[in-house]
């Protein structure tokens, strides 16, 4: 884990208090891929499986964290927000669960970086995989809006 | 509020503990339409607006509660789960927020009731509106899978 990810975990828990109740935290970050984890116990529903809202929260937050880390590393402070999402709940989750996402160097991602550098704003679709024990249980597709935050003046 | 909705509020808070931290609760139910509410304070994010995961949680839970109440009133105990959803975050939410949904007597809904009565299973798409101060800030479309639970034997 890089210091920036540790620092982002602290910011998330302080600034988005519901994520602390859910126990959502970044557990791996290699500069390109990110993994967040959540315990089942804090996120159980009436069926003893993971609450749909917790799965959606973990996925949306993992995508947000990945983009925030990459933008802050490359270009500095930014405002990142999900503006649209789709979630496919494939199998019930009955244990601790993870969200995995990665920003690879596709043409779409390259265009996003160019757009962001030129205009200070950009939009990026991102897929997040929800897993339990290494097996995919859900898939999230989010579109994130990013604006660079001017720190001058 | 009908007694079944009050009782469902207690079940939700007990059986889905994260919803109690979020302060999600049914505040109106007239047998056809349902309103759930959430306070901003418990659901704030790094920008001081509502966390996307809390908005998605409120919407998914409101749809779940509406279908659960209707199925339990008409046909008895049931297992209800969201299996797919889309969420459109239209405007930031910077105050307490509500989710509104309604099961009107459309052909699709009539077919759902027939299918559920015949086979004990059915699927139903449902739109949930996220509002703040009477103005729409987001829209959720969820598909819910319902199975009647046999209580005999």
mmCIF file of C-alpha atoms in Angstrom:
data_model
loop_
_atom_site.group_PDB
_atom_site.id
_atom_site.type_symbol
_atom_site.label_atom_id
_atom_site.label_comp_id
_atom_site.label_asym_id
_atom_site.label_seq_id
_atom_site.Cartn_x
_atom_site.Cartn_y
_atom_site.Cartn_z
ATOM 1 C CA UNK A 1 0.000 0.000 0.000
ATOM 2 C CA UNK A 2 1.312 3.404 -0.908
ATOM 3 C CA UNK A 3 1.084 6.316 1.574
ATOM 4 C CA UNK A 4 -1.477 8.106 -0.623
ATOM 5 C CA UNK A 5 -3.868 5.136 -0.302
ATOM 6 C CA UNK A 6 -3.403 4.985 3.494
ATOM 7 C CA UNK A 7 -4.119 8.695 3.645
ATOM 8 C CA UNK A 8 -7.209 8.271 1.438
ATOM 9 C CA UNK A 9 -8.521 5.564 3.812
ATOM 10 C CA UNK A 10 -8.348 8.082 6.659
ATOM 11 C CA UNK A 11 -10.075 10.793 4.582
ATOM 12 C CA UNK A 12 -12.847 8.364 3.551
ATOM 13 C CA UNK A 13 -13.548 7.254 7.143
ATOM 14 C CA UNK A 14 -13.579 10.854 8.419
ATOM 15 C CA UNK A 15 -15.418 12.576 5.585
ATOM 16 C CA UNK A 16 -17.916 9.847 4.619
ATOM 17 C CA UNK A 17 -18.928 8.491 8.045
ATOM 18 C CA UNK A 18 -21.312 5.820 6.751
ATOM 19 C CA UNK A 19 -18.364 4.046 5.110
ATOM 20 C CA UNK A 20 -16.777 3.634 8.564
ATOM 21 C CA UNK A 21 -19.978 1.920 9.815
ATOM 22 C CA UNK A 22 -19.800 -0.352 6.745
ATOM 23 C CA UNK A 23 -16.085 -1.047 7.369
ATOM 24 C CA UNK A 24 -15.159 -0.152 3.759
ATOM 25 C CA UNK A 25 -11.416 0.251 3.269
ATOM 26 C CA UNK A 26 -8.739 0.128 0.578
ATOM 27 C CA UNK A 27 -6.563 -2.959 1.149
ATOM 28 C CA UNK A 28 -4.455 -2.945 -2.025
ATOM 29 C CA UNK A 29 -3.313 -0.292 -4.478
ATOM 30 C CA UNK A 30 -0.411 -0.727 -6.891
ATOM 31 C CA UNK A 31 -0.732 2.549 -8.797
ATOM 32 C CA UNK A 32 -3.037 1.028 -11.426
ATOM 33 C CA UNK A 33 -5.391 -1.443 -9.704
ATOM 34 C CA UNK A 34 -7.280 -1.041 -6.436
ATOM 35 C CA UNK A 35 -8.996 -3.447 -4.050
ATOM 36 C CA UNK A 36 -11.428 -2.419 -1.313
ATOM 37 C CA UNK A 37 -12.871 -4.787 1.274
ATOM 38 C CA UNK A 38 -15.933 -4.932 3.514
ATOM 39 C CA UNK A 39 -16.987 -7.343 6.278
ATOM 40 C CA UNK A 40 -20.312 -9.178 5.920
ATOM 41 C CA UNK A 41 -21.272 -8.718 9.597
ATOM 42 C CA UNK A 42 -21.709 -4.927 9.425
ATOM 43 C CA UNK A 43 -23.460 -5.166 6.054
ATOM 44 C CA UNK A 44 -25.882 -8.042 6.477
ATOM 45 C CA UNK A 45 -29.506 -7.884 5.381
ATOM 46 C CA UNK A 46 -32.721 -9.684 6.346
ATOM 47 C CA UNK A 47 -31.501 -12.832 4.520
ATOM 48 C CA UNK A 48 -28.084 -12.880 6.279
ATOM 49 C CA UNK A 49 -26.384 -11.942 2.983
ATOM 50 C CA UNK A 50 -24.849 -8.589 2.010
ATOM 51 C CA UNK A 51 -27.264 -5.637 1.740
ATOM 52 C CA UNK A 52 -27.611 -4.452 -1.888
ATOM 53 C CA UNK A 53 -26.949 -0.868 -0.755
ATOM 54 C CA UNK A 54 -23.650 -1.919 0.837
ATOM 55 C CA UNK A 55 -22.537 -3.701 -2.353
ATOM 56 C CA UNK A 56 -23.425 -0.610 -4.410
ATOM 57 C CA UNK A 57 -21.670 1.637 -1.865
ATOM 58 C CA UNK A 58 -18.471 -0.444 -1.924
ATOM 59 C CA UNK A 59 -18.425 -0.511 -5.735
ATOM 60 C CA UNK A 60 -19.127 3.210 -6.164
ATOM 61 C CA UNK A 61 -16.524 4.104 -3.520
ATOM 62 C CA UNK A 62 -13.844 1.801 -4.981
ATOM 63 C CA UNK A 63 -14.228 3.448 -8.405
ATOM 64 C CA UNK A 64 -14.195 6.882 -6.775
ATOM 65 C CA UNK A 65 -11.040 5.999 -4.792
ATOM 66 C CA UNK A 66 -9.222 4.604 -7.849
ATOM 67 C CA UNK A 67 -9.894 7.713 -9.929
ATOM 68 C CA UNK A 68 -9.136 10.057 -7.016
ATOM 69 C CA UNK A 69 -5.762 8.375 -6.382
ATOM 70 C CA UNK A 70 -4.745 8.410 -10.050
ATOM 71 C CA UNK A 71 -5.818 12.030 -10.622
ATOM 72 C CA UNK A 72 -4.168 13.260 -7.401
ATOM 73 C CA UNK A 73 -0.935 11.458 -8.266
ATOM 74 C CA UNK A 74 -0.812 12.845 -11.815
ATOM 75 C CA UNK A 75 -2.490 16.249 -11.698
ATOM 76 C CA UNK A 76 -3.242 17.260 -8.100
ATOM 77 C CA UNK A 77 -6.436 17.930 -6.151
ATOM 78 C CA UNK A 78 -9.695 17.030 -7.882
ATOM 79 C CA UNK A 79 -13.405 16.691 -7.264
ATOM 80 C CA UNK A 80 -14.631 13.228 -8.331
ATOM 81 C CA UNK A 81 -18.297 12.197 -8.327
ATOM 82 C CA UNK A 82 -20.243 9.296 -9.789
ATOM 83 C CA UNK A 83 -22.980 10.593 -12.081
ATOM 84 C CA UNK A 84 -24.496 7.362 -13.426
ATOM 85 C CA UNK A 85 -24.251 3.705 -12.513
ATOM 86 C CA UNK A 86 -25.535 0.259 -13.325
ATOM 87 C CA UNK A 87 -25.294 -2.637 -10.920
ATOM 88 C CA UNK A 88 -25.819 -6.288 -11.724
ATOM 89 C CA UNK A 89 -26.329 -8.434 -8.610
ATOM 90 C CA UNK A 90 -25.323 -11.864 -9.933
ATOM 91 C CA UNK A 91 -25.125 -14.068 -6.834
ATOM 92 C CA UNK A 92 -25.871 -13.432 -3.161
ATOM 93 C CA UNK A 93 -22.802 -12.551 -1.086
ATOM 94 C CA UNK A 94 -22.630 -14.558 2.156
ATOM 95 C CA UNK A 95 -19.116 -13.718 3.365
ATOM 96 C CA UNK A 96 -16.716 -10.775 3.486
ATOM 97 C CA UNK A 97 -16.518 -9.161 0.075
ATOM 98 C CA UNK A 98 -14.162 -7.168 -2.142
ATOM 99 C CA UNK A 99 -14.381 -4.630 -4.964
ATOM 100 C CA UNK A 100 -11.688 -4.658 -7.664
ATOM 101 C CA UNK A 101 -11.062 -2.092 -10.350
ATOM 102 C CA UNK A 102 -8.217 -0.992 -12.578
ATOM 103 C CA UNK A 103 -7.451 1.900 -14.905
ATOM 104 C CA UNK A 104 -5.672 0.388 -17.871
ATOM 105 C CA UNK A 105 -4.152 2.409 -20.671
ATOM 106 C CA UNK A 106 -7.007 2.083 -23.179
ATOM 107 C CA UNK A 107 -7.758 4.711 -25.827
ATOM 108 C CA UNK A 108 -10.758 5.834 -23.755
ATOM 109 C CA UNK A 109 -8.601 6.350 -20.690
ATOM 110 C CA UNK A 110 -5.925 8.181 -22.723
ATOM 111 C CA UNK A 111 -8.636 10.497 -24.098
ATOM 112 C CA UNK A 112 -9.873 11.123 -20.544
ATOM 113 C CA UNK A 113 -6.382 12.218 -19.411
ATOM 114 C CA UNK A 114 -6.003 14.512 -22.438
ATOM 115 C CA UNK A 115 -9.430 16.060 -21.888
ATOM 116 C CA UNK A 116 -8.724 16.570 -18.176
ATOM 117 C CA UNK A 117 -5.332 18.197 -18.836
ATOM 118 C CA UNK A 118 -6.770 20.527 -21.501
ATOM 119 C CA UNK A 119 -10.080 21.571 -19.945
ATOM 120 C CA UNK A 120 -9.734 20.669 -16.263
ATOM 121 C CA UNK A 121 -12.789 18.423 -16.608
ATOM 122 C CA UNK A 122 -13.475 14.912 -17.852
ATOM 123 C CA UNK A 123 -15.803 11.919 -17.625
ATOM 124 C CA UNK A 124 -14.759 8.307 -17.362
ATOM 125 C CA UNK A 125 -16.758 5.047 -17.332
ATOM 126 C CA UNK A 126 -15.284 2.378 -15.065
ATOM 127 C CA UNK A 127 -16.153 -1.254 -14.335
ATOM 128 C CA UNK A 128 -15.898 -2.515 -10.746
ATOM 129 C CA UNK A 129 -16.065 -6.233 -9.954
ATOM 130 C CA UNK A 130 -17.610 -7.388 -6.667
ATOM 131 C CA UNK A 131 -16.044 -10.631 -5.494
ATOM 132 C CA UNK A 132 -16.309 -13.065 -2.633
ATOM 133 C CA UNK A 133 -13.505 -15.610 -2.212
ATOM 134 C CA UNK A 134 -12.102 -14.752 -5.640
ATOM 135 C CA UNK A 135 -15.428 -15.369 -7.430
ATOM 136 C CA UNK A 136 -17.414 -12.583 -9.097
ATOM 137 C CA UNK A 137 -20.773 -11.949 -7.380
ATOM 138 C CA UNK A 138 -21.714 -8.611 -8.915
ATOM 139 C CA UNK A 139 -20.620 -6.065 -11.490
ATOM 140 C CA UNK A 140 -20.889 -2.281 -11.348
ATOM 141 C CA UNK A 141 -20.444 0.136 -14.226
ATOM 142 C CA UNK A 142 -20.102 3.743 -13.085
ATOM 143 C CA UNK A 143 -19.512 6.962 -14.985
ATOM 144 C CA UNK A 144 -17.465 9.434 -12.974
ATOM 145 C CA UNK A 145 -17.227 13.200 -13.492
ATOM 146 C CA UNK A 146 -13.856 14.683 -12.570
ATOM 147 C CA UNK A 147 -12.937 18.377 -12.150
ATOM 148 C CA UNK A 148 -9.480 19.575 -11.225
ATOM 149 C CA UNK A 149 -9.513 21.851 -8.194
ATOM 150 C CA UNK A 150 -7.415 24.987 -8.575
ATOM 151 C CA UNK A 151 -5.135 25.386 -5.569
ATOM 152 C CA UNK A 152 -3.556 28.640 -6.710
ATOM 153 C CA UNK A 153 -4.340 32.066 -5.288
ATOM 154 C CA UNK B 1 -48.930 4.931 8.320
ATOM 155 C CA UNK B 2 -50.379 1.450 8.505
ATOM 156 C CA UNK B 3 -49.215 -0.994 11.210
ATOM 157 C CA UNK B 4 -47.507 -3.203 8.587
ATOM 158 C CA UNK B 5 -45.249 -0.285 7.568
ATOM 159 C CA UNK B 6 -44.375 0.504 11.217
ATOM 160 C CA UNK B 7 -43.541 -3.142 11.729
ATOM 161 C CA UNK B 8 -41.419 -3.175 8.548
ATOM 162 C CA UNK B 9 -39.450 -0.152 9.836
ATOM 163 C CA UNK B 10 -38.576 -2.162 12.954
ATOM 164 C CA UNK B 11 -37.592 -5.222 10.882
ATOM 165 C CA UNK B 12 -35.402 -3.090 8.570
ATOM 166 C CA UNK B 13 -33.555 -1.409 11.470
ATOM 167 C CA UNK B 14 -32.979 -4.756 13.243
ATOM 168 C CA UNK B 15 -32.176 -6.979 10.274
ATOM 169 C CA UNK B 16 -30.231 -4.518 8.059
ATOM 170 C CA UNK B 17 -28.145 -2.642 10.659
ATOM 171 C CA UNK B 18 -26.422 -0.300 8.197
ATOM 172 C CA UNK B 19 -29.817 1.264 7.400
ATOM 173 C CA UNK B 20 -30.134 2.294 11.063
ATOM 174 C CA UNK B 21 -26.755 4.095 10.831
ATOM 175 C CA UNK B 22 -28.042 5.826 7.678
ATOM 176 C CA UNK B 23 -31.333 6.722 9.404
ATOM 177 C CA UNK B 24 -33.403 5.271 6.540
ATOM 178 C CA UNK B 25 -37.081 4.907 7.464
ATOM 179 C CA UNK B 26 -40.516 4.655 5.867
ATOM 180 C CA UNK B 27 -42.462 7.847 6.630
ATOM 181 C CA UNK B 28 -45.526 7.373 4.427
ATOM 182 C CA UNK B 29 -47.367 4.393 3.003
ATOM 183 C CA UNK B 30 -50.927 4.499 1.712
ATOM 184 C CA UNK B 31 -51.210 0.960 0.365
ATOM 185 C CA UNK B 32 -49.986 1.939 -3.100
ATOM 186 C CA UNK B 33 -47.247 4.594 -2.745
ATOM 187 C CA UNK B 34 -44.334 4.683 -0.310
ATOM 188 C CA UNK B 35 -41.981 7.407 0.909
ATOM 189 C CA UNK B 36 -38.722 6.778 2.768
ATOM 190 C CA UNK B 37 -36.554 9.496 4.266
ATOM 191 C CA UNK B 38 -32.904 9.928 5.257
ATOM 192 C CA UNK B 39 -31.037 12.729 7.051
ATOM 193 C CA UNK B 40 -28.090 14.371 5.265
ATOM 194 C CA UNK B 41 -25.925 14.508 8.429
ATOM 195 C CA UNK B 42 -25.455 10.742 8.737
ATOM 196 C CA UNK B 43 -24.997 10.345 4.978
ATOM 197 C CA UNK B 44 -22.666 13.186 4.065
ATOM 198 C CA UNK B 45 -19.620 12.738 1.825
ATOM 199 C CA UNK B 46 -16.317 14.591 1.324
ATOM 200 C CA UNK B 47 -18.196 17.409 -0.468
ATOM 201 C CA UNK B 48 -20.803 17.867 2.296
ATOM 202 C CA UNK B 49 -23.497 16.431 -0.005
ATOM 203 C CA UNK B 50 -25.173 13.017 0.186
ATOM 204 C CA UNK B 51 -22.908 9.985 -0.404
ATOM 205 C CA UNK B 52 -23.798 8.196 -3.666
ATOM 206 C CA UNK B 53 -23.923 4.878 -1.799
ATOM 207 C CA UNK B 54 -26.496 6.273 0.636
ATOM 208 C CA UNK B 55 -28.694 7.529 -2.229
ATOM 209 C CA UNK B 56 -28.471 4.117 -3.926
ATOM 210 C CA UNK B 57 -29.180 2.377 -0.593
ATOM 211 C CA UNK B 58 -32.253 4.511 0.112
ATOM 212 C CA UNK B 59 -33.617 3.947 -3.401
ATOM 213 C CA UNK B 60 -32.995 0.180 -3.424
ATOM 214 C CA UNK B 61 -34.505 -0.174 0.063
ATOM 215 C CA UNK B 62 -37.582 1.925 -0.751
ATOM 216 C CA UNK B 63 -38.358 -0.282 -3.764
ATOM 217 C CA UNK B 64 -37.724 -3.401 -1.669
ATOM 218 C CA UNK B 65 -40.023 -2.097 1.097
ATOM 219 C CA UNK B 66 -42.823 -1.172 -1.327
ATOM 220 C CA UNK B 67 -42.813 -4.606 -2.970
ATOM 221 C CA UNK B 68 -42.461 -6.411 0.378
ATOM 222 C CA UNK B 69 -45.447 -4.537 1.847
ATOM 223 C CA UNK B 70 -47.673 -5.162 -1.178
ATOM 224 C CA UNK B 71 -46.757 -8.855 -1.492
ATOM 225 C CA UNK B 72 -47.157 -9.484 2.259
ATOM 226 C CA UNK B 73 -50.555 -7.760 2.300
ATOM 227 C CA UNK B 74 -51.846 -9.716 -0.715
ATOM 228 C CA UNK B 75 -50.120 -13.098 -0.626
ATOM 229 C CA UNK B 76 -48.153 -13.508 2.617
ATOM 230 C CA UNK B 77 -44.460 -13.938 3.422
ATOM 231 C CA UNK B 78 -42.022 -13.435 0.550
ATOM 232 C CA UNK B 79 -38.335 -13.116 -0.222
ATOM 233 C CA UNK B 80 -37.669 -9.916 -2.196
ATOM 234 C CA UNK B 81 -34.256 -9.016 -3.639
ATOM 235 C CA UNK B 82 -33.028 -6.447 -6.138
ATOM 236 C CA UNK B 83 -31.210 -8.191 -8.994
ATOM 237 C CA UNK B 84 -30.336 -5.262 -11.287
ATOM 238 C CA UNK B 85 -30.371 -1.513 -10.966
ATOM 239 C CA UNK B 86 -29.555 1.726 -12.737
ATOM 240 C CA UNK B 87 -29.040 4.981 -10.907
ATOM 241 C CA UNK B 88 -28.923 8.420 -12.448
ATOM 242 C CA UNK B 89 -27.437 11.049 -10.104
ATOM 243 C CA UNK B 90 -28.931 14.240 -11.552
ATOM 244 C CA UNK B 91 -28.126 16.929 -8.996
ATOM 245 C CA UNK B 92 -26.135 16.903 -5.746
ATOM 246 C CA UNK B 93 -28.270 16.464 -2.621
ATOM 247 C CA UNK B 94 -27.390 18.977 0.097
ATOM 248 C CA UNK B 95 -30.233 18.456 2.562
ATOM 249 C CA UNK B 96 -32.366 15.648 3.995
ATOM 250 C CA UNK B 97 -33.664 13.478 1.167
ATOM 251 C CA UNK B 98 -36.582 11.221 0.276
ATOM 252 C CA UNK B 99 -37.278 8.252 -1.991
ATOM 253 C CA UNK B 100 -40.735 7.913 -3.549
ATOM 254 C CA UNK B 101 -42.158 4.940 -5.401
ATOM 255 C CA UNK B 102 -45.563 3.591 -6.292
ATOM 256 C CA UNK B 103 -47.000 0.371 -7.695
ATOM 257 C CA UNK B 104 -49.745 1.420 -10.075
ATOM 258 C CA UNK B 105 -52.080 -0.988 -11.780
ATOM 259 C CA UNK B 106 -50.279 -1.186 -15.138
ATOM 260 C CA UNK B 107 -50.405 -4.245 -17.408
ATOM 261 C CA UNK B 108 -46.847 -5.088 -16.343
ATOM 262 C CA UNK B 109 -47.801 -5.022 -12.671
ATOM 263 C CA UNK B 110 -50.957 -7.082 -13.316
ATOM 264 C CA UNK B 111 -48.818 -9.683 -15.136
ATOM 265 C CA UNK B 112 -46.406 -9.740 -12.189
ATOM 266 C CA UNK B 113 -49.253 -10.521 -9.752
ATOM 267 C CA UNK B 114 -50.594 -13.278 -12.028
ATOM 268 C CA UNK B 115 -47.141 -14.821 -12.450
ATOM 269 C CA UNK B 116 -46.499 -14.668 -8.692
ATOM 270 C CA UNK B 117 -49.866 -16.275 -7.853
ATOM 271 C CA UNK B 118 -49.381 -19.063 -10.406
ATOM 272 C CA UNK B 119 -45.696 -19.936 -9.971
ATOM 273 C CA UNK B 120 -44.778 -18.411 -6.589
ATOM 274 C CA UNK B 121 -42.084 -16.356 -8.349
ATOM 275 C CA UNK B 122 -41.973 -13.125 -10.313
ATOM 276 C CA UNK B 123 -39.801 -10.216 -11.421
ATOM 277 C CA UNK B 124 -40.801 -6.575 -11.398
ATOM 278 C CA UNK B 125 -39.023 -3.423 -12.606
ATOM 279 C CA UNK B 126 -39.693 -0.373 -10.441
ATOM 280 C CA UNK B 127 -38.738 3.316 -10.682
ATOM 281 C CA UNK B 128 -37.773 5.154 -7.488
ATOM 282 C CA UNK B 129 -37.463 8.955 -7.434
ATOM 283 C CA UNK B 130 -34.911 10.594 -5.126
ATOM 284 C CA UNK B 131 -36.089 14.032 -4.041
ATOM 285 C CA UNK B 132 -34.933 16.900 -1.896
ATOM 286 C CA UNK B 133 -37.499 19.558 -0.971
ATOM 287 C CA UNK B 134 -39.962 18.196 -3.514
ATOM 288 C CA UNK B 135 -37.474 18.387 -6.420
ATOM 289 C CA UNK B 136 -36.088 15.319 -8.172
ATOM 290 C CA UNK B 137 -32.328 14.886 -7.640
ATOM 291 C CA UNK B 138 -31.880 11.311 -8.821
ATOM 292 C CA UNK B 139 -33.711 8.404 -10.399
ATOM 293 C CA UNK B 140 -33.302 4.679 -9.736
ATOM 294 C CA UNK B 141 -34.641 1.827 -11.832
ATOM 295 C CA UNK B 142 -34.461 -1.524 -10.059
ATOM 296 C CA UNK B 143 -35.555 -4.995 -11.071
ATOM 297 C CA UNK B 144 -36.711 -7.033 -8.098
ATOM 298 C CA UNK B 145 -36.997 -10.824 -7.877
ATOM 299 C CA UNK B 146 -39.806 -12.049 -5.605
ATOM 300 C CA UNK B 147 -40.415 -15.582 -4.295
ATOM 301 C CA UNK B 148 -43.309 -16.484 -2.032
ATOM 302 C CA UNK B 149 -42.163 -18.243 1.116
ATOM 303 C CA UNK B 150 -44.162 -21.320 2.033
ATOM 304 C CA UNK B 151 -45.229 -21.126 5.673
ATOM 305 C CA UNK B 152 -47.021 -24.484 5.723
ATOM 306 C CA UNK B 153 -45.665 -27.673 7.300
#
